[in-house]
N, CA and C of each residue as an Amber inpcrd file, in Angstrom:
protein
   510
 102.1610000  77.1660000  90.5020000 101.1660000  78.1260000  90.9300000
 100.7960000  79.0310000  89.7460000  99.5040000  79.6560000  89.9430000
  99.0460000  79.8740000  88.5460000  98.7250000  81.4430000  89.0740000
  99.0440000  82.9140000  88.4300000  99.2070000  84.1350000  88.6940000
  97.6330000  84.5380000  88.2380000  96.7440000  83.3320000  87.8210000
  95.7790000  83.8310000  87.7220000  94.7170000  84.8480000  88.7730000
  94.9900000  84.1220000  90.1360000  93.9210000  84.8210000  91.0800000
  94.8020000  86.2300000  91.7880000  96.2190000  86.5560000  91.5620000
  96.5280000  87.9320000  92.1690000  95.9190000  88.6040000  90.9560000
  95.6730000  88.0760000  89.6390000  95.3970000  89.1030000  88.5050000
  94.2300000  89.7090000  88.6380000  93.1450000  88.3420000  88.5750000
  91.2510000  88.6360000  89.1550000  91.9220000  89.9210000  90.1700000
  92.3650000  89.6940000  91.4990000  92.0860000  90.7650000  92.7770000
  92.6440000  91.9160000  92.0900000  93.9650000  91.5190000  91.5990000
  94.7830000  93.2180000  91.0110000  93.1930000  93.6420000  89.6970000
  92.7280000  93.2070000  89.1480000  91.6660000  93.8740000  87.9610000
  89.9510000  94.6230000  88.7740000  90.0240000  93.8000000  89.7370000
  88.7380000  94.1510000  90.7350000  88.9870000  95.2560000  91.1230000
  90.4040000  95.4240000  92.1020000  90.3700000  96.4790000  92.7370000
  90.6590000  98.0460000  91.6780000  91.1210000  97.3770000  90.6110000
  91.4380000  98.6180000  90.0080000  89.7810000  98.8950000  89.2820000
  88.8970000  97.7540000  89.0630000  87.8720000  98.5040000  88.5770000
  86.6860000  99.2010000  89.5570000  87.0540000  98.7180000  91.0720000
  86.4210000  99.6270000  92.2290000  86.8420000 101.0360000  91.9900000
  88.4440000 100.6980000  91.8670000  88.7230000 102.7610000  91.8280000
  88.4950000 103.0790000  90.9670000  88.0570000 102.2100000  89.2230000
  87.5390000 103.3640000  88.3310000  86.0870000 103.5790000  88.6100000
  85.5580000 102.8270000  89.1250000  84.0720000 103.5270000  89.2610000
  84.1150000 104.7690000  90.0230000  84.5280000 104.4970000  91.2230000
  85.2470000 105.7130000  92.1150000  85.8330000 106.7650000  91.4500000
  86.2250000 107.1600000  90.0320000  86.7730000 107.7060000  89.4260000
  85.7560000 108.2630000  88.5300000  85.2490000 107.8520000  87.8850000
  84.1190000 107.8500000  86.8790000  83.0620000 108.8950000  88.1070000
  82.9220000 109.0020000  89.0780000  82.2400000 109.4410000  90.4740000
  82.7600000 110.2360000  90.5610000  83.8980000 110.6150000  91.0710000
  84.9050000 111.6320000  91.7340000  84.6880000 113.4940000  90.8640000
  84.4920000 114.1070000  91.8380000  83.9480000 115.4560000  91.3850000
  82.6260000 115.8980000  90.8200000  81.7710000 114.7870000  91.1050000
  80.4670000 115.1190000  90.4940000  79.1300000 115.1870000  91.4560000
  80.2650000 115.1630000  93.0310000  78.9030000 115.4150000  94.2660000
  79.3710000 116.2740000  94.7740000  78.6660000 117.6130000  94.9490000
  79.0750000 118.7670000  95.6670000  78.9190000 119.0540000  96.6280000
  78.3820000 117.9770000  97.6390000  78.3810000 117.3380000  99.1130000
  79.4690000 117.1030000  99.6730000  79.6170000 117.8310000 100.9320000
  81.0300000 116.9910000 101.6010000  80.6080000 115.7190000 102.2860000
  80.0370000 115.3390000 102.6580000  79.7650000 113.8080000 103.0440000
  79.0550000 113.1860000 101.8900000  80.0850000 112.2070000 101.3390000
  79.7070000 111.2620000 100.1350000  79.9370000 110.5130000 100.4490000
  80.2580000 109.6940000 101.4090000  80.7980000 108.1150000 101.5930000
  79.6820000 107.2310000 100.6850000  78.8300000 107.3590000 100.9870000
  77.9740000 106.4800000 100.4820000  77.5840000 106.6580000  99.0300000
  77.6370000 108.1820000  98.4180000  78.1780000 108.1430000  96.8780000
  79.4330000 106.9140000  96.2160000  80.5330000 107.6270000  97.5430000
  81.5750000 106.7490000  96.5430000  81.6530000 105.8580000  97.0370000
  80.9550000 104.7040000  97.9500000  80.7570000 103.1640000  98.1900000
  80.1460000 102.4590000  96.5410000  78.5980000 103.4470000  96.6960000
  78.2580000 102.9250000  95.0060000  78.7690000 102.9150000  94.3360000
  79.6210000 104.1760000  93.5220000  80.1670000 104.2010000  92.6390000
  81.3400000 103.1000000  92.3840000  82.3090000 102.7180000  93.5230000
  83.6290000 101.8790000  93.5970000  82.5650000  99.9670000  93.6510000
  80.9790000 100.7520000  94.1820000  80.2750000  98.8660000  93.9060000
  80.3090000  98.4680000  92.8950000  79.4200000  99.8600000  91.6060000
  79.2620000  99.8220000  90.0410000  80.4310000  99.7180000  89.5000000
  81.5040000 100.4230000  89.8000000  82.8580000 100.1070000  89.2310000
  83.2800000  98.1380000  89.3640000  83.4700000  97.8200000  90.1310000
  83.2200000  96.2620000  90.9630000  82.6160000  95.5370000  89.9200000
  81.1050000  95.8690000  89.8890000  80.2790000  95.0090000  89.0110000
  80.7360000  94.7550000  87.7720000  80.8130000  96.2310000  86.9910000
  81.2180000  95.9690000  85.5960000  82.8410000  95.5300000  85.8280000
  83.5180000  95.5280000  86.7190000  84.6270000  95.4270000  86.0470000
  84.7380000  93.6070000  86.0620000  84.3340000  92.8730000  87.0840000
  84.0310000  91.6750000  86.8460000  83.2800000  91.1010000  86.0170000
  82.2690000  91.6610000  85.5530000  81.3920000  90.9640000  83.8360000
  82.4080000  91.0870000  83.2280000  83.3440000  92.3920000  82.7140000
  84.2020000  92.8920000  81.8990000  85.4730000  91.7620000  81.8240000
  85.5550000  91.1190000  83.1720000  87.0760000  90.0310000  83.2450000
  86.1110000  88.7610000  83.2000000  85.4970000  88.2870000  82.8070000
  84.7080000  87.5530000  82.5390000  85.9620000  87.0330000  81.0140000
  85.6450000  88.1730000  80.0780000  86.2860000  87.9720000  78.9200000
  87.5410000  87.4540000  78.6440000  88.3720000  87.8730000  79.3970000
  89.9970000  87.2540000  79.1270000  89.9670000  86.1620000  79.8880000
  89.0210000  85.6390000  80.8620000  88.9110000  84.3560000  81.4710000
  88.6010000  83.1820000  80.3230000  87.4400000  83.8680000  79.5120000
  86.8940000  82.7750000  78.3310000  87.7520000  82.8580000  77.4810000
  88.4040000  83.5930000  76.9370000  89.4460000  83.8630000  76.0470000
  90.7110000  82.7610000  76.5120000  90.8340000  82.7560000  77.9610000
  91.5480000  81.9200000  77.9930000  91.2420000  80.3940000  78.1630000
  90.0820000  80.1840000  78.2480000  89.4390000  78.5340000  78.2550000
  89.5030000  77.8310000  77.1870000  89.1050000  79.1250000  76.2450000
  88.8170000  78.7620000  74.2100000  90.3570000  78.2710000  73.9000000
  90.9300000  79.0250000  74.2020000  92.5270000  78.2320000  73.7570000
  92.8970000  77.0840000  74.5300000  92.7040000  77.0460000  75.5010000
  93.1470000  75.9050000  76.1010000  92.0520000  74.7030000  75.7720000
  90.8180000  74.9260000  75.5610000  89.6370000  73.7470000  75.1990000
  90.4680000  73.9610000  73.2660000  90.8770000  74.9800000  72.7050000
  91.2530000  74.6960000  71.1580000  92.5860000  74.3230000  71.1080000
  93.3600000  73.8360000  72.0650000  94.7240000  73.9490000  71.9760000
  95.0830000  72.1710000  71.6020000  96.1410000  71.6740000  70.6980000
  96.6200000  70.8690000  70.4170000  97.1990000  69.8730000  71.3120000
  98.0470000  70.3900000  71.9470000  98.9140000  70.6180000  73.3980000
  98.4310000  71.6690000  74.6710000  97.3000000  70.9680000  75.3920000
  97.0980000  71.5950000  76.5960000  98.2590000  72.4940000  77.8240000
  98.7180000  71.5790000  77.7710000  99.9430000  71.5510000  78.6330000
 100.5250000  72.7390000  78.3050000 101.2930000  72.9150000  77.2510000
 102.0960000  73.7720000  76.9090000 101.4320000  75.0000000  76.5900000
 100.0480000  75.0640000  76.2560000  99.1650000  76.5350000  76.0960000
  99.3760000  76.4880000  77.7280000  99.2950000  76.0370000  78.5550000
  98.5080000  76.6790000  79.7990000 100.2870000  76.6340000  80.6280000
 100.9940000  76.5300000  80.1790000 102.3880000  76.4150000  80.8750000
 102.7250000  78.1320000  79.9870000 102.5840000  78.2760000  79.0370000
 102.9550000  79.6470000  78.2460000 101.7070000  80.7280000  78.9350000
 100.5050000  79.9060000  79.3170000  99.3840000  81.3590000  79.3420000
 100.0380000  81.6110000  81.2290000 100.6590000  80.8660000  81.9470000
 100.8210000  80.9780000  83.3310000 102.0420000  81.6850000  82.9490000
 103.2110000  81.8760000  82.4410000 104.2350000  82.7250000  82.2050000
 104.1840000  83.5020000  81.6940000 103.2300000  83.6420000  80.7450000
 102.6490000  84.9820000  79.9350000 102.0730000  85.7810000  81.4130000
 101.1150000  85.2490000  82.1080000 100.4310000  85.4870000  83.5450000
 101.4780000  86.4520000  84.3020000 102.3960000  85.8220000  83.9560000
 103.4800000  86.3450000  85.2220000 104.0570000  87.5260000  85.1100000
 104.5860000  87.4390000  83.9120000 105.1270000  88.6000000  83.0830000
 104.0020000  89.8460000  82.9680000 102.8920000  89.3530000  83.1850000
 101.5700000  90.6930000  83.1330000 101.7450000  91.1200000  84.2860000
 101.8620000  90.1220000  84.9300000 101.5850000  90.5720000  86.7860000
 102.7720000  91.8820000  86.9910000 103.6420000  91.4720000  86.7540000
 105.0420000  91.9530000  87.4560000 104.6250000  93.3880000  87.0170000
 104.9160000  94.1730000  85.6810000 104.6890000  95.6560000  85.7120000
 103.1030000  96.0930000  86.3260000 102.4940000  95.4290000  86.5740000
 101.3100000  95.6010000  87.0760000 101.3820000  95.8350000  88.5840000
 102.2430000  95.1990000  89.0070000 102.4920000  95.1560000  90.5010000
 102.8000000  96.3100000  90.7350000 104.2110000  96.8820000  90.1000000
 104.8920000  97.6580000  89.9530000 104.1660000  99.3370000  90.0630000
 103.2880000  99.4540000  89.3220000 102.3410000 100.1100000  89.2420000
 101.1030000 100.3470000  90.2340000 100.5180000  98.6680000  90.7260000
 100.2070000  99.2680000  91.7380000 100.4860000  99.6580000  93.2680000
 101.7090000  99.0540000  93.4620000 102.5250000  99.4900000  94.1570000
 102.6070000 101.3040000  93.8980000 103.4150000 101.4360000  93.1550000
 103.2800000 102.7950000  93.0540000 101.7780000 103.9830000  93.2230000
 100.7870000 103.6270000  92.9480000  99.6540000 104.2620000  93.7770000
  99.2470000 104.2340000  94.8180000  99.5940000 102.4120000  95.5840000
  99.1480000 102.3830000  97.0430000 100.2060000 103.3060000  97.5710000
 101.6350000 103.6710000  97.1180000 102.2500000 104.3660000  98.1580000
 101.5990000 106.5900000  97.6420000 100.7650000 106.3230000  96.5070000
 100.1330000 107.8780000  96.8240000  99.1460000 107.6870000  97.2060000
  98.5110000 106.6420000  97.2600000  96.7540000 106.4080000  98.0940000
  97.6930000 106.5610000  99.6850000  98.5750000 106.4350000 100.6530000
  98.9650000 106.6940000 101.4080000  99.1470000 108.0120000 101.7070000
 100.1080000 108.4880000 100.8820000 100.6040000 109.7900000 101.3760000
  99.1240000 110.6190000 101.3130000  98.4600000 110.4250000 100.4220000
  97.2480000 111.6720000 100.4210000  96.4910000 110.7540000 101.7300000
  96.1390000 110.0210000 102.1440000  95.7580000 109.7820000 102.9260000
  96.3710000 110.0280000 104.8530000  97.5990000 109.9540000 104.1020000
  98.3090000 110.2360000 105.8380000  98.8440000 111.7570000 106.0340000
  99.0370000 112.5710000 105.1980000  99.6460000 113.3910000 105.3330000
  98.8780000 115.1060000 105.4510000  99.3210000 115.8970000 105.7490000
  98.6380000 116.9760000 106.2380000  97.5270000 117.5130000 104.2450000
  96.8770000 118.2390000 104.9980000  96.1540000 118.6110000 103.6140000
  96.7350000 119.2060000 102.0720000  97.8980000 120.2730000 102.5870000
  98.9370000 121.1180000 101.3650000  99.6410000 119.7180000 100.5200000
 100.0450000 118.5200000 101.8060000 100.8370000 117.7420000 102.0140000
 100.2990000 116.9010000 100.8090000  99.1710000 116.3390000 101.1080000
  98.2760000 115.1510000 100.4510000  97.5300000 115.6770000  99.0340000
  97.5310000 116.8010000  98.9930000  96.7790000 117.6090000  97.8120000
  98.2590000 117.6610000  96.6860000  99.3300000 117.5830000  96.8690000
 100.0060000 117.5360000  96.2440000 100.6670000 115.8720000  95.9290000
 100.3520000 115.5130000  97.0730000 100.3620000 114.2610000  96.7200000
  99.3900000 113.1490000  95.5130000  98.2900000 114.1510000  95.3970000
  97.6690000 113.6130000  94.5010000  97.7360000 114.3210000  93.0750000
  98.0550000 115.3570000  93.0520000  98.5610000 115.8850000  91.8610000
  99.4620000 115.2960000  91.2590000 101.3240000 115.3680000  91.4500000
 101.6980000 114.4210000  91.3800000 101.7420000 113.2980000  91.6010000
 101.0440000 112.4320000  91.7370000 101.0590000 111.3660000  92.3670000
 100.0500000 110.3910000  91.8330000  98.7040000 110.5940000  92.1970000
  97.6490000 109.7740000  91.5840000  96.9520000 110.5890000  89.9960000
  97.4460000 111.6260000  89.9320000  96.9000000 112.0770000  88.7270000
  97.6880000 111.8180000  87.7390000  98.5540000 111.9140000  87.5350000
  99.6490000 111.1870000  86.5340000  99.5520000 109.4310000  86.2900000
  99.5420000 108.9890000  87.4380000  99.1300000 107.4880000  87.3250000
  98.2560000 107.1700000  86.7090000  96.9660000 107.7960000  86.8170000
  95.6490000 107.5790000  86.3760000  96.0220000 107.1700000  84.4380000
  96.5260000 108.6270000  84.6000000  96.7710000 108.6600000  83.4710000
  97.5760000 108.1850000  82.3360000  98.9820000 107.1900000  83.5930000
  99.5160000 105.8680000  82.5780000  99.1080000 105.0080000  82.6220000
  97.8930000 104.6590000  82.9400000  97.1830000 103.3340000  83.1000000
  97.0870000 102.8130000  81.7300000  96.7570000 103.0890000  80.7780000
  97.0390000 102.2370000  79.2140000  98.3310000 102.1830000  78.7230000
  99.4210000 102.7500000  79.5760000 100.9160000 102.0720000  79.2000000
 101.1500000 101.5310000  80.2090000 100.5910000 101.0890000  81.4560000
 100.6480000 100.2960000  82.3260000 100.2730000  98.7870000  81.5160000
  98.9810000  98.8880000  81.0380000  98.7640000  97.5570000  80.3700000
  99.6020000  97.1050000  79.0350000  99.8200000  98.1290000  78.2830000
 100.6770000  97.9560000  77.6550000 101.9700000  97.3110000  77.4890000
 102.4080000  98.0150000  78.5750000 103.8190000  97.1620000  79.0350000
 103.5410000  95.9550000  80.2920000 102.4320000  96.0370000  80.7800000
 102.1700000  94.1120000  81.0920000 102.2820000  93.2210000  79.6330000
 101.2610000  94.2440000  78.7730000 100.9450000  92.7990000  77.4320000
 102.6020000  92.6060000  76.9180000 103.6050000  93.5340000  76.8150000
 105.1330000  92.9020000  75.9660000 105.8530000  92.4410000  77.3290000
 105.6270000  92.5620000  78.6280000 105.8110000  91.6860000  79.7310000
 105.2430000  89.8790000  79.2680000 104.2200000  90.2150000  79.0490000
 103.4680000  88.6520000  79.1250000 104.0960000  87.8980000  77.5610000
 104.3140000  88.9310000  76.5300000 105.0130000  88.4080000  75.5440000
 106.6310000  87.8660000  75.5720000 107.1430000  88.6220000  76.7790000
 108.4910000  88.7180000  76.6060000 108.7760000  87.4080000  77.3520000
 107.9870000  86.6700000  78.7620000 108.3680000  85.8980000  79.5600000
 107.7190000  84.4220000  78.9720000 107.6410000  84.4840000  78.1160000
 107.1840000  83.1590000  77.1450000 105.6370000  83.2490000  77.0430000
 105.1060000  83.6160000  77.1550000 103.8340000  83.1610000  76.8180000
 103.5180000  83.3970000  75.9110000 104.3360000  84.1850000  74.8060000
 103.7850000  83.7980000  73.2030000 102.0730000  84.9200000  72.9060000
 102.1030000  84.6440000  71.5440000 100.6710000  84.9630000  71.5420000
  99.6750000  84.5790000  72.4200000  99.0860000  83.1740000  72.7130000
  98.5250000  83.1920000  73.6220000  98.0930000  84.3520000  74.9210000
  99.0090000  84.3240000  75.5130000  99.4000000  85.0150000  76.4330000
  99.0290000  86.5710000  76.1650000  99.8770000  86.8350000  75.2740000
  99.2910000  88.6910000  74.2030000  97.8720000  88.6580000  74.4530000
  97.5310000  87.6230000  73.5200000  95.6910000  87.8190000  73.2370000
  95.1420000  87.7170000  74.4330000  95.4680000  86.8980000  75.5420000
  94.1460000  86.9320000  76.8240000  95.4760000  88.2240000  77.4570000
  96.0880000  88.7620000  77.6400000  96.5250000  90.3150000  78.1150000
  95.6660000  91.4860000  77.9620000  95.7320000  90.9790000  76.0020000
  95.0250000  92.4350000  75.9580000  93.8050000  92.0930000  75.8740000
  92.8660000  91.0920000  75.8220000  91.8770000  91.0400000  76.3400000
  91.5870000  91.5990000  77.9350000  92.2280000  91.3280000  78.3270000
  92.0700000  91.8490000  80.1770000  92.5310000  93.2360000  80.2030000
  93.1930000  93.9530000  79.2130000  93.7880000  95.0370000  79.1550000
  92.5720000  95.8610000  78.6010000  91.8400000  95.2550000  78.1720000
  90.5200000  96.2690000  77.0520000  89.5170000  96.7370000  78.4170000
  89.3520000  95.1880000  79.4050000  88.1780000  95.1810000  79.8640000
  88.6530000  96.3120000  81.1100000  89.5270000  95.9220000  81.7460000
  89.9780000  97.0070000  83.1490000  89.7220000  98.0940000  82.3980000
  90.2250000  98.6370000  81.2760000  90.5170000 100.0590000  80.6270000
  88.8790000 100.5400000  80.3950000  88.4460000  99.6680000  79.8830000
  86.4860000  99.9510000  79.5430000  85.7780000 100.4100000  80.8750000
  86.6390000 100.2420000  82.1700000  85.2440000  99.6910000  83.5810000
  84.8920000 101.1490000  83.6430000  85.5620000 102.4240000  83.6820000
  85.5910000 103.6080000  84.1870000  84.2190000 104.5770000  83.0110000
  85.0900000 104.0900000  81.3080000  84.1210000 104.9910000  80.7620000
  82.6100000 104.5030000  80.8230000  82.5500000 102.8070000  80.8330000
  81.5280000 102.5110000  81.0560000  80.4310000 102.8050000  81.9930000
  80.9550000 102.7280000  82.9920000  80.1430000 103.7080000  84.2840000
  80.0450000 104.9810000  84.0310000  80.9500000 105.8180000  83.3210000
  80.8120000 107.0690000  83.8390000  79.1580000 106.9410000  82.2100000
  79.4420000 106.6660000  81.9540000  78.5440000 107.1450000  80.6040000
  76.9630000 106.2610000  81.0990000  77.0220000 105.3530000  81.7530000
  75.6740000 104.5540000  82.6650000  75.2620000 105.4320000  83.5980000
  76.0510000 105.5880000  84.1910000  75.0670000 106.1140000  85.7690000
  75.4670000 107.7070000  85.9960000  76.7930000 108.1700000  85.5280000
  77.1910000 109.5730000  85.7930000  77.5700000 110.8600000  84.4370000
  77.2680000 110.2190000  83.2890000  77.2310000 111.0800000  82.2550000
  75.9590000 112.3500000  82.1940000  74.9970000 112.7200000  83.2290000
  74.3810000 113.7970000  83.1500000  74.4450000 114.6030000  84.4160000
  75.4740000 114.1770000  85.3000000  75.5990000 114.5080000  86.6040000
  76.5190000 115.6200000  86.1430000  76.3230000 116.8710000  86.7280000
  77.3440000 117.9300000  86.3310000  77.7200000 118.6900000  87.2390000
């Protein structure tokens, strides 16, 4: 089995919440649903053109590879090894996307302080430590290079939007 398609869903959903992010505090409306539907769509869009890249990145090696087999046996364990601290991680936000969601207001407002605001903010040692994950469980360079390829593009989805559609919104 190939860890490719939990990766696609784990990179989508995280580039829905950066659009959602790239959005967040810039409508001074209390009913925004439909602000932050767009914003988490535009987040969506680019973040799939954006994984476009470590997909081709990974075709080019395997269409340039000597030994098929063994590139795509190292890029699926490299795969795996990305997945796992990734999981880890997002595990750890779905359980503060919960609490701010279930819990009384003092309750959930602190829940996102600690909680999703700190996260936000290890998200490039999140990928980080997927890419020496994906190095460490065999996948070799290979594996490194389409990581941090997928590591550039998730990390790009947020400023990209915010600087397209929400850089004069104040």
């Amino acid at each position: 089995m190939t860890p490719a398609v939990p990766l696609v869903l784990l990179g989508l959903v995280d580039a829905a919440f950066s659009g959602f992010r790239a959005y967040a505090g810039r409508d001074a409306r209390i009913r925004k649903h439909q602000g932050n539907l767009r914003a988490a769509g535009r987040g969506l869009a680019v973040g799939a053109a954006l994984l476009l890249a470590p997909a081709l990145a990974a075709a080019l090696l395997l269409l340039t590879a000597s030994d098929q087999g063994r590139t795509y046996a190292a890029l699926a364990a490299g795969g795996w090894g990305y997945l796992l601290p990734l999981a880890l991680y997002a595990a750890a936000v779905l359980l503060s996307l919960a609490a701010y969601f279930t819990l009384p207001f003092r309750a959930s407002t602190l829940a996102m302080v600690i909680g999703l605001g700190p996260l936000t903010l290890l998200r490039p040692l999140a990928v980080a430590v997927a890419c020496v994950g994906a190095l460490l469980n065999g996948g070799g360079a290979p594996a490194l290079l389409v990581g941090a390829v997928a590591g550039a593009a998730v990390l790009c989805v947020e400023p990209l939007v915010h600087r397209r559609w929400y850089s004069k919104v104040q």
